[in-house]
CSV table of C-alpha atoms in Angstrom, one decimal:
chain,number,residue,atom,x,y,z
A,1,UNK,CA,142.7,85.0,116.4
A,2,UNK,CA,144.6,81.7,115.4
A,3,UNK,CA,142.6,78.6,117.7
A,4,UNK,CA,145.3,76.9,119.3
A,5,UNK,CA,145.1,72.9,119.6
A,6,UNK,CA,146.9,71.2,122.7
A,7,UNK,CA,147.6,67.6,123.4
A,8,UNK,CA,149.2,66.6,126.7
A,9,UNK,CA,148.8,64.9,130.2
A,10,UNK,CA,145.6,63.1,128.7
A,11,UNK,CA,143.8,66.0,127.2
A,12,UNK,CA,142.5,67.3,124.0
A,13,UNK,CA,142.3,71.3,124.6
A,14,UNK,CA,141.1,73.5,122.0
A,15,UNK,CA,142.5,77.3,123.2
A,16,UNK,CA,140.3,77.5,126.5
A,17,UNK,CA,138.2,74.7,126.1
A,18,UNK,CA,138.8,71.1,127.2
A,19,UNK,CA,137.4,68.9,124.7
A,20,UNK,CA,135.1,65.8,125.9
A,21,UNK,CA,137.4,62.3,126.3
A,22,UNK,CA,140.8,61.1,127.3
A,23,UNK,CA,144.0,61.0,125.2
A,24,UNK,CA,145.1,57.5,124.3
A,25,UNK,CA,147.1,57.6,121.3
A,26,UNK,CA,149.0,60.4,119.2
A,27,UNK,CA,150.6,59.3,115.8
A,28,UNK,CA,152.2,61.2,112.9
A,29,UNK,CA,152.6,59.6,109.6
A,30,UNK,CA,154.4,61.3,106.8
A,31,UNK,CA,155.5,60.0,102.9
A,32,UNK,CA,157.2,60.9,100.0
A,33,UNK,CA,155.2,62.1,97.3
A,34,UNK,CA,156.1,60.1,94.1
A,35,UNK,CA,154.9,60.7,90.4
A,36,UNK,CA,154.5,57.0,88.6
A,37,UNK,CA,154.8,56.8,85.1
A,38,UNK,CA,154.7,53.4,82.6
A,39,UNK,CA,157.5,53.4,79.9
A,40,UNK,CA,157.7,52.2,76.8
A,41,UNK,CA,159.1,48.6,76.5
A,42,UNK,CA,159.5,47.9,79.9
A,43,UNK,CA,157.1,46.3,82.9
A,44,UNK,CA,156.0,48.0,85.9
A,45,UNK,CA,156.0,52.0,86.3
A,46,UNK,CA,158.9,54.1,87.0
A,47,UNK,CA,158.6,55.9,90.5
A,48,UNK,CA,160.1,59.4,90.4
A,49,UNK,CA,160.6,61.2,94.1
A,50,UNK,CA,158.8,65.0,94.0
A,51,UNK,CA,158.9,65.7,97.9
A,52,UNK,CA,156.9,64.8,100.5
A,53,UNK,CA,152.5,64.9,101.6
A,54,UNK,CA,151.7,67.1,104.5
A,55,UNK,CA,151.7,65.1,107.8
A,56,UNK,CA,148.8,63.2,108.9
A,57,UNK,CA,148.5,63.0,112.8
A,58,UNK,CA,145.7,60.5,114.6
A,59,UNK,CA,144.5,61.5,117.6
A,60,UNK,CA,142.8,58.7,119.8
A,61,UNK,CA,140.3,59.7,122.5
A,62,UNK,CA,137.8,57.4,124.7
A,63,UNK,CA,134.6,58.6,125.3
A,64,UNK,CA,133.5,57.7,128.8
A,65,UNK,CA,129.7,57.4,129.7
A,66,UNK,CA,130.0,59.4,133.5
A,67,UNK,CA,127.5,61.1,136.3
A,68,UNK,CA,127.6,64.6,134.2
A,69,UNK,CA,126.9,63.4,130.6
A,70,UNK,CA,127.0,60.2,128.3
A,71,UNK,CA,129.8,59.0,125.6
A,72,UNK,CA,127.4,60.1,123.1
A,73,UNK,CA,126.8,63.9,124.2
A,74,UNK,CA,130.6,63.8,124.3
A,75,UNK,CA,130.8,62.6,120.6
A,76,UNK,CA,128.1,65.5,119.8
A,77,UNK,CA,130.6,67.7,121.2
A,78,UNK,CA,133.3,66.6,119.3
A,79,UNK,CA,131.1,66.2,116.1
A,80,UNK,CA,130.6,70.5,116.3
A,81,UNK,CA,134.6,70.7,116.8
A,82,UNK,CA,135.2,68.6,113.6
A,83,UNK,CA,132.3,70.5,112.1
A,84,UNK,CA,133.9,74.2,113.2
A,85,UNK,CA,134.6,76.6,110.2
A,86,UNK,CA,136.0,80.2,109.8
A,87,UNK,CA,134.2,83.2,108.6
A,88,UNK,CA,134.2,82.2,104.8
A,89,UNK,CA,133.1,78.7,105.5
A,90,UNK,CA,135.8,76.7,105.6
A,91,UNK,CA,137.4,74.4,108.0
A,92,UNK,CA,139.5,75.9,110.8
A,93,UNK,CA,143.3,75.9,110.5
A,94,UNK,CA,144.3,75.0,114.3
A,95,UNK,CA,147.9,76.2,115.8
A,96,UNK,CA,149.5,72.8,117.5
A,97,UNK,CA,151.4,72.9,120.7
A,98,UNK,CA,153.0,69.5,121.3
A,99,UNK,CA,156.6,68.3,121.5
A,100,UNK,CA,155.8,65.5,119.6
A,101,UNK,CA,154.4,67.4,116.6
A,102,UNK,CA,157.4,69.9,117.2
A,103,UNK,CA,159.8,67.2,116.5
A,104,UNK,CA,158.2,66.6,113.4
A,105,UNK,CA,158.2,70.3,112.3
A,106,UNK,CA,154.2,70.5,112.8
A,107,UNK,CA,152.9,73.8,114.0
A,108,UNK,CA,149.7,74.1,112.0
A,109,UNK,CA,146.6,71.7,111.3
A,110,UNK,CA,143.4,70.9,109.5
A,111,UNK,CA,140.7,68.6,111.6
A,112,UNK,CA,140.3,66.6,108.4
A,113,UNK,CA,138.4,63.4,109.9
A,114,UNK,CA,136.5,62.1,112.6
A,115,UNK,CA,136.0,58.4,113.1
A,116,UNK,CA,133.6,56.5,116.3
A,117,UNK,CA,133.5,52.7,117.3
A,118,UNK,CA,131.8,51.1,119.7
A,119,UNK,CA,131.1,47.2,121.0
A,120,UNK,CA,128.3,46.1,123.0
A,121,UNK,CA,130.5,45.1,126.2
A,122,UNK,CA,130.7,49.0,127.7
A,123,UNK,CA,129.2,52.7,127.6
A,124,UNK,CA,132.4,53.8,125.9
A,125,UNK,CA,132.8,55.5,122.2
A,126,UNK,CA,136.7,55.3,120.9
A,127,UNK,CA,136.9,57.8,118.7
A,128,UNK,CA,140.2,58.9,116.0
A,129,UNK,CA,140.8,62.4,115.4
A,130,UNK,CA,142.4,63.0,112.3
A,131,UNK,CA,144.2,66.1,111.5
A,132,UNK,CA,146.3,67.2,108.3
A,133,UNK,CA,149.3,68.9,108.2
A,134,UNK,CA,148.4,72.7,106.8
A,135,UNK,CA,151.3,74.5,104.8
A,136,UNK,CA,150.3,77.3,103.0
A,137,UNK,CA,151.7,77.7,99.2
A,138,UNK,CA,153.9,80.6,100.0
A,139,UNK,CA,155.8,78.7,102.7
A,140,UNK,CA,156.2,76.0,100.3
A,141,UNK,CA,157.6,77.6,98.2
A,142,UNK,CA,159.9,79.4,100.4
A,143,UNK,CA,161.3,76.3,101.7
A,144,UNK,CA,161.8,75.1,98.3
A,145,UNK,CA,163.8,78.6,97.2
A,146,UNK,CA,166.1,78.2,100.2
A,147,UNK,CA,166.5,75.1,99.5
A,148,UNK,CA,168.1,75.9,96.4
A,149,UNK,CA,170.1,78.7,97.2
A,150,UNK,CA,173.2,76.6,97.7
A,151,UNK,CA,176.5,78.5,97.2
A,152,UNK,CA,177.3,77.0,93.9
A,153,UNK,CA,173.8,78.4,92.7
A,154,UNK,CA,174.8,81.8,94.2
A,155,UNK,CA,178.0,82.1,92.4
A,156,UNK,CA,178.5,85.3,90.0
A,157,UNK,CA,180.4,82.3,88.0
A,158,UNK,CA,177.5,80.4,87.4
A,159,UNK,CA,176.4,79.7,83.9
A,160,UNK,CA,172.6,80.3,83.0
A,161,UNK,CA,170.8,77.1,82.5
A,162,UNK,CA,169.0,77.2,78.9
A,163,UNK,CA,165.5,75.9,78.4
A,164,UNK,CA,166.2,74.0,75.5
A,165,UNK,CA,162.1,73.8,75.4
A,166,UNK,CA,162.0,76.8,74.2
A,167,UNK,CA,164.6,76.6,71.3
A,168,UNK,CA,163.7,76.9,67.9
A,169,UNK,CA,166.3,75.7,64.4
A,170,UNK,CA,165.2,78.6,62.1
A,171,UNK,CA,167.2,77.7,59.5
């Protein structure tokens, strides 16, 4: 069974289970994956486009010192969350519910980092979540295959594109 990740009305759930803190701060940062390459005769590096890197989303949570436990049971807490695997060992692939994230096309994340700060002026730990966009290959490259099947590629009257690569003068 999937674990489902929530964020809303000041909460961090994880399926059932309300994780310690209160939500501050959601962000979701995504680029364009570029290959650089120097050429010959000319300064700087030629930036070619190739897509784009998975999402990265920042969850910011305040731990609060209360009556029931303090802001550093609640980082323990979180600490065995970040630390949570599946059967094989690796780190859990989370199911998102969030409009936010939905906007963004993000259903699915890895808990990929886990910062704490505090000062000296208060019992409280602020702590970032950090979760990365998870896209299996196959979905990738299903995406990418749609993407491509544009009517002009479709065509019956479409000429086959040679791998000149592969060609060899024999003569």
């Amino acid at each position: 069974m999937a674990r489902l990740l929530l964020f809303e009305d000041g909460e961090v759930r994880l399926s059932d289970e309300q994780l310690p803190g209160v939500l501050k701060y959601l962000s979701i940062r995504n680029q364009v994956r570029f290959d650089t390459a120097e050429q010959d005769g000319m300064s700087g590096k030629t930036k070619t486009p190739l897509g784009w890197e998975d999402a990265a989303v920042v969850v910011i949570v305040e731990l609060l010192t209360d009556s029931l436990s303090t802001c550093y049971d609640k980082l323990a807490v979180l600490d065995a969350t970040f630390r949570g695997h599946d059967s094989k060992g690796n780190p859990l692939v989370l199911d998102v519910v969030n409009a936010h994230l939905a906007a963004r096309g993000v259903d699915q994340v890895v808990f990929s980092g886990l910062d704490s700060s505090e000062s000296d002026q208060d019992d409280v730990i602020l702590v970032n979540l950090s979760f990365t966009e998870h896209r299996p290959a196959i979905v990738a490259v299903e995406e990418r295959a749609e993407a491509g099947s544009t009517p002009a590629a479709s065509s019956s009257q479409a000429e086959p594109e040679l791998d000149t690569a592969l060609l060899v003068d024999v003569s």
